[in-house]
């Protein structure tokens, strides 16, 4: 399952709406998964792998191990 270990972001559910008609009459259930990547981080001198979303990765909430 797509889940960020930093911010606990998981999948979101909603409706996919058909836009072919003038009125919103057709709806289908849809799920969006979080954009998570598996990265190696430096956690107080130890290197471990976690799943982190790209928003947390860009914000610099963890330090990557090289």
Short mmCIF file of N, CA, C and O in Angstrom, two decimals:
data_model
loop_
_atom_site.label_atom_id
_atom_site.label_comp_id
_atom_site.label_asym_id
_atom_site.label_seq_id
_atom_site.Cartn_x
_atom_site.Cartn_y
_atom_site.Cartn_z
N UNK A 1 0.83 -1.18 0.00
CA UNK A 1 0.00 0.00 0.00
C UNK A 1 0.88 1.24 0.00
O UNK A 1 1.90 1.29 0.67
N UNK A 2 0.49 2.25 -0.73
CA UNK A 2 1.25 3.48 -0.82
C UNK A 2 0.99 4.32 0.43
O UNK A 2 -0.11 4.82 0.63
N UNK A 3 2.02 4.43 1.29
CA UNK A 3 1.87 5.21 2.52
C UNK A 3 3.22 5.82 2.87
O UNK A 3 4.23 5.13 2.92
N UNK A 4 3.21 7.11 3.14
CA UNK A 4 4.41 7.82 3.53
C UNK A 4 4.65 7.59 5.02
O UNK A 4 3.73 7.69 5.82
N UNK A 5 5.90 7.28 5.38
CA UNK A 5 6.21 7.03 6.79
C UNK A 5 6.46 8.31 7.57
O UNK A 5 6.55 8.27 8.79
N UNK A 6 6.57 9.44 6.89
CA UNK A 6 6.80 10.71 7.57
C UNK A 6 5.47 11.41 7.88
O UNK A 6 5.18 11.73 9.03
N UNK A 7 4.65 11.62 6.87
CA UNK A 7 3.42 12.39 7.07
C UNK A 7 2.17 11.52 7.09
O UNK A 7 1.06 12.05 7.19
N UNK A 8 2.32 10.21 6.98
CA UNK A 8 1.21 9.26 7.03
C UNK A 8 0.19 9.48 5.90
O UNK A 8 -0.99 9.20 6.07
N UNK A 9 0.65 9.97 4.76
CA UNK A 9 -0.25 10.17 3.62
C UNK A 9 -0.56 8.82 2.99
O UNK A 9 0.34 8.03 2.72
N UNK A 10 -1.86 8.54 2.77
CA UNK A 10 -2.28 7.29 2.17
C UNK A 10 -3.11 7.59 0.93
O UNK A 10 -3.11 8.71 0.43
N UNK A 11 -3.87 6.60 0.48
CA UNK A 11 -4.67 6.80 -0.71
C UNK A 11 -5.90 7.65 -0.39
O UNK A 11 -6.36 7.71 0.74
N UNK A 12 -6.41 8.31 -1.42
CA UNK A 12 -7.60 9.14 -1.29
C UNK A 12 -8.66 8.60 -2.24
O UNK A 12 -8.35 8.08 -3.31
N UNK A 13 -9.91 8.72 -1.83
CA UNK A 13 -11.01 8.23 -2.66
C UNK A 13 -11.88 9.39 -3.07
O UNK A 13 -11.94 10.42 -2.40
N UNK A 14 -12.56 9.21 -4.19
CA UNK A 14 -13.46 10.24 -4.69
C UNK A 14 -14.23 9.71 -5.88
O UNK A 14 -14.38 8.51 -6.06
N UNK A 15 -14.73 10.62 -6.69
CA UNK A 15 -15.52 10.25 -7.85
C UNK A 15 -14.84 10.75 -9.12
O UNK A 15 -14.35 11.88 -9.17
N UNK A 16 -14.82 9.90 -10.12
CA UNK A 16 -14.41 10.32 -11.46
C UNK A 16 -15.69 10.71 -12.17
O UNK A 16 -16.62 9.91 -12.28
N UNK A 17 -15.75 11.94 -12.64
CA UNK A 17 -16.98 12.48 -13.18
C UNK A 17 -16.89 12.52 -14.70
O UNK A 17 -15.89 12.98 -15.26
N UNK A 18 -17.94 12.06 -15.37
CA UNK A 18 -18.01 12.11 -16.82
C UNK A 18 -18.34 13.54 -17.24
O UNK A 18 -19.29 14.14 -16.76
N UNK A 19 -17.55 14.09 -18.15
CA UNK A 19 -17.78 15.47 -18.58
C UNK A 19 -18.33 15.53 -20.00
O UNK A 19 -18.34 16.58 -20.62
N UNK A 20 -18.82 14.41 -20.52
CA UNK A 20 -19.36 14.40 -21.88
C UNK A 20 -20.73 15.05 -21.95
O UNK A 20 -21.14 15.53 -22.98
N UNK A 21 -21.46 15.05 -20.84
CA UNK A 21 -22.79 15.62 -20.81
C UNK A 21 -22.77 17.00 -20.18
O UNK A 21 -21.81 17.39 -19.53
N UNK A 22 -23.87 17.72 -20.35
CA UNK A 22 -23.93 19.06 -19.77
C UNK A 22 -24.17 18.99 -18.27
O UNK A 22 -23.75 19.88 -17.53
N UNK A 23 -24.84 17.95 -17.80
CA UNK A 23 -25.06 17.80 -16.36
C UNK A 23 -24.17 16.69 -15.83
O UNK A 23 -23.85 15.75 -16.54
N UNK A 24 -23.79 16.82 -14.59
CA UNK A 24 -22.96 15.80 -13.97
C UNK A 24 -23.88 14.66 -13.56
O UNK A 24 -24.52 14.69 -12.53
N UNK A 25 -23.97 13.65 -14.41
CA UNK A 25 -24.91 12.58 -14.14
C UNK A 25 -24.22 11.25 -13.90
O UNK A 25 -24.76 10.39 -13.24
N UNK A 26 -23.03 11.08 -14.43
CA UNK A 26 -22.35 9.80 -14.30
C UNK A 26 -21.14 9.96 -13.39
O UNK A 26 -20.29 10.81 -13.63
N UNK A 27 -21.09 9.13 -12.36
CA UNK A 27 -19.97 9.15 -11.43
C UNK A 27 -19.48 7.73 -11.23
O UNK A 27 -20.26 6.81 -11.14
N UNK A 28 -18.17 7.59 -11.16
CA UNK A 28 -17.58 6.29 -10.89
C UNK A 28 -16.59 6.46 -9.74
O UNK A 28 -15.93 7.51 -9.62
N UNK A 29 -16.49 5.47 -8.90
CA UNK A 29 -15.56 5.54 -7.79
C UNK A 29 -14.13 5.44 -8.29
O UNK A 29 -13.83 4.69 -9.22
N UNK A 30 -13.25 6.21 -7.68
CA UNK A 30 -11.85 6.23 -8.09
C UNK A 30 -10.98 6.40 -6.86
O UNK A 30 -11.39 7.05 -5.90
N UNK A 31 -9.78 5.82 -6.88
CA UNK A 31 -8.82 6.01 -5.80
C UNK A 31 -7.54 6.58 -6.39
O UNK A 31 -7.13 6.22 -7.49
N UNK A 32 -6.93 7.49 -5.66
CA UNK A 32 -5.64 8.07 -6.02
C UNK A 32 -4.63 7.64 -4.99
O UNK A 32 -4.85 7.79 -3.78
N UNK A 33 -3.51 7.10 -5.44
CA UNK A 33 -2.47 6.66 -4.52
C UNK A 33 -1.45 7.78 -4.34
O UNK A 33 -1.22 8.59 -5.24
N UNK A 34 -0.83 7.80 -3.17
CA UNK A 34 0.19 8.79 -2.89
C UNK A 34 1.45 8.47 -3.70
O UNK A 34 1.76 7.30 -3.96
N UNK A 35 2.16 9.50 -4.10
CA UNK A 35 3.37 9.34 -4.90
C UNK A 35 4.54 9.09 -3.95
O UNK A 35 5.20 10.02 -3.50
N UNK A 36 4.79 7.83 -3.62
CA UNK A 36 5.83 7.49 -2.66
C UNK A 36 7.00 6.83 -3.38
O UNK A 36 6.84 6.16 -4.41
N UNK A 37 8.18 7.05 -2.85
CA UNK A 37 9.41 6.47 -3.36
C UNK A 37 10.13 5.78 -2.22
O UNK A 37 10.00 6.16 -1.06
N UNK A 38 10.90 4.75 -2.54
CA UNK A 38 11.70 4.07 -1.54
C UNK A 38 13.10 4.68 -1.58
O UNK A 38 13.80 4.58 -2.60
N UNK A 39 13.51 5.33 -0.49
CA UNK A 39 14.80 6.00 -0.45
C UNK A 39 15.57 5.54 0.78
O UNK A 39 14.99 5.08 1.76
N UNK A 40 16.87 5.64 0.70
CA UNK A 40 17.73 5.35 1.83
C UNK A 40 18.00 6.65 2.57
O UNK A 40 18.37 7.65 1.95
N UNK A 41 17.82 6.62 3.88
CA UNK A 41 18.03 7.82 4.68
C UNK A 41 19.11 7.56 5.71
O UNK A 41 19.41 6.41 6.06
N UNK A 42 19.68 8.64 6.21
CA UNK A 42 20.67 8.58 7.27
C UNK A 42 19.97 8.93 8.58
O UNK A 42 19.61 10.06 8.82
N UNK A 43 19.76 7.94 9.43
CA UNK A 43 19.02 8.11 10.67
C UNK A 43 19.98 7.97 11.85
O UNK A 43 20.21 6.87 12.36
N UNK A 44 20.58 9.10 12.27
CA UNK A 44 21.55 9.13 13.38
C UNK A 44 22.72 8.18 13.16
O UNK A 44 23.11 7.42 14.04
N UNK A 45 23.26 8.19 11.97
CA UNK A 45 24.42 7.37 11.67
C UNK A 45 24.09 6.01 11.08
O UNK A 45 24.98 5.35 10.55
N UNK A 46 22.86 5.56 11.19
CA UNK A 46 22.47 4.28 10.58
C UNK A 46 21.72 4.55 9.30
O UNK A 46 20.95 5.50 9.20
N UNK A 47 21.94 3.70 8.32
CA UNK A 47 21.30 3.85 7.02
C UNK A 47 20.16 2.85 6.94
O UNK A 47 20.35 1.65 7.18
N UNK A 48 18.96 3.34 6.63
CA UNK A 48 17.80 2.46 6.47
C UNK A 48 16.95 2.96 5.33
O UNK A 48 17.04 4.12 4.93
N UNK A 49 16.10 2.07 4.82
CA UNK A 49 15.23 2.39 3.69
C UNK A 49 13.82 2.61 4.20
O UNK A 49 13.31 1.82 5.00
N UNK A 50 13.19 3.68 3.72
CA UNK A 50 11.80 3.96 4.06
C UNK A 50 11.06 4.38 2.81
O UNK A 50 11.66 4.73 1.80
N UNK A 51 9.74 4.33 2.89
CA UNK A 51 8.89 4.87 1.84
C UNK A 51 8.50 6.28 2.22
O UNK A 51 7.99 6.52 3.32
N UNK A 52 8.74 7.24 1.33
CA UNK A 52 8.47 8.65 1.62
C UNK A 52 7.83 9.28 0.40
O UNK A 52 8.17 8.93 -0.74
N UNK A 53 6.85 10.16 0.64
CA UNK A 53 6.19 10.82 -0.48
C UNK A 53 7.11 11.91 -1.05
O UNK A 53 8.01 12.40 -0.38
N UNK A 54 6.87 12.27 -2.27
CA UNK A 54 7.77 13.21 -2.94
C UNK A 54 7.64 14.62 -2.36
O UNK A 54 8.57 15.40 -2.44
N UNK A 55 6.51 14.95 -1.77
CA UNK A 55 6.36 16.27 -1.15
C UNK A 55 7.27 16.40 0.07
O UNK A 55 7.91 17.43 0.27
N UNK A 56 7.34 15.36 0.89
CA UNK A 56 8.23 15.37 2.05
C UNK A 56 9.69 15.33 1.61
O UNK A 56 10.56 15.92 2.25
N UNK A 57 9.95 14.64 0.52
CA UNK A 57 11.33 14.54 0.01
C UNK A 57 11.81 15.90 -0.50
O UNK A 57 12.95 16.31 -0.22
N UNK A 58 10.95 16.64 -1.20
CA UNK A 58 11.33 17.97 -1.69
C UNK A 58 11.45 18.97 -0.56
O UNK A 58 12.25 19.91 -0.65
N UNK A 59 10.64 18.79 0.49
CA UNK A 59 10.67 19.74 1.61
C UNK A 59 11.91 19.55 2.47
O UNK A 59 12.20 20.39 3.32
N UNK A 60 12.63 18.45 2.29
CA UNK A 60 13.86 18.22 3.04
C UNK A 60 13.60 17.74 4.46
O UNK A 60 14.36 18.08 5.37
N UNK A 61 12.56 16.96 4.66
CA UNK A 61 12.25 16.48 6.00
C UNK A 61 13.16 15.34 6.44
O UNK A 61 13.21 15.02 7.62
N UNK A 62 13.90 14.73 5.51
CA UNK A 62 14.86 13.68 5.84
C UNK A 62 16.17 13.99 5.12
O UNK A 62 16.21 14.76 4.16
N UNK A 63 17.25 13.39 5.60
CA UNK A 63 18.53 13.53 4.92
C UNK A 63 18.82 12.21 4.23
O UNK A 63 18.81 11.15 4.86
N UNK A 64 19.06 12.27 2.94
CA UNK A 64 19.30 11.07 2.15
C UNK A 64 20.71 10.58 2.36
O UNK A 64 21.66 11.35 2.52
N UNK A 65 20.85 9.26 2.37
CA UNK A 65 22.17 8.64 2.43
C UNK A 65 22.67 8.42 1.00
O UNK A 65 21.90 8.04 0.12
N UNK A 66 23.92 8.65 0.81
CA UNK A 66 24.48 8.52 -0.55
C UNK A 66 25.36 7.29 -0.62
O UNK A 66 25.91 6.82 0.28
#
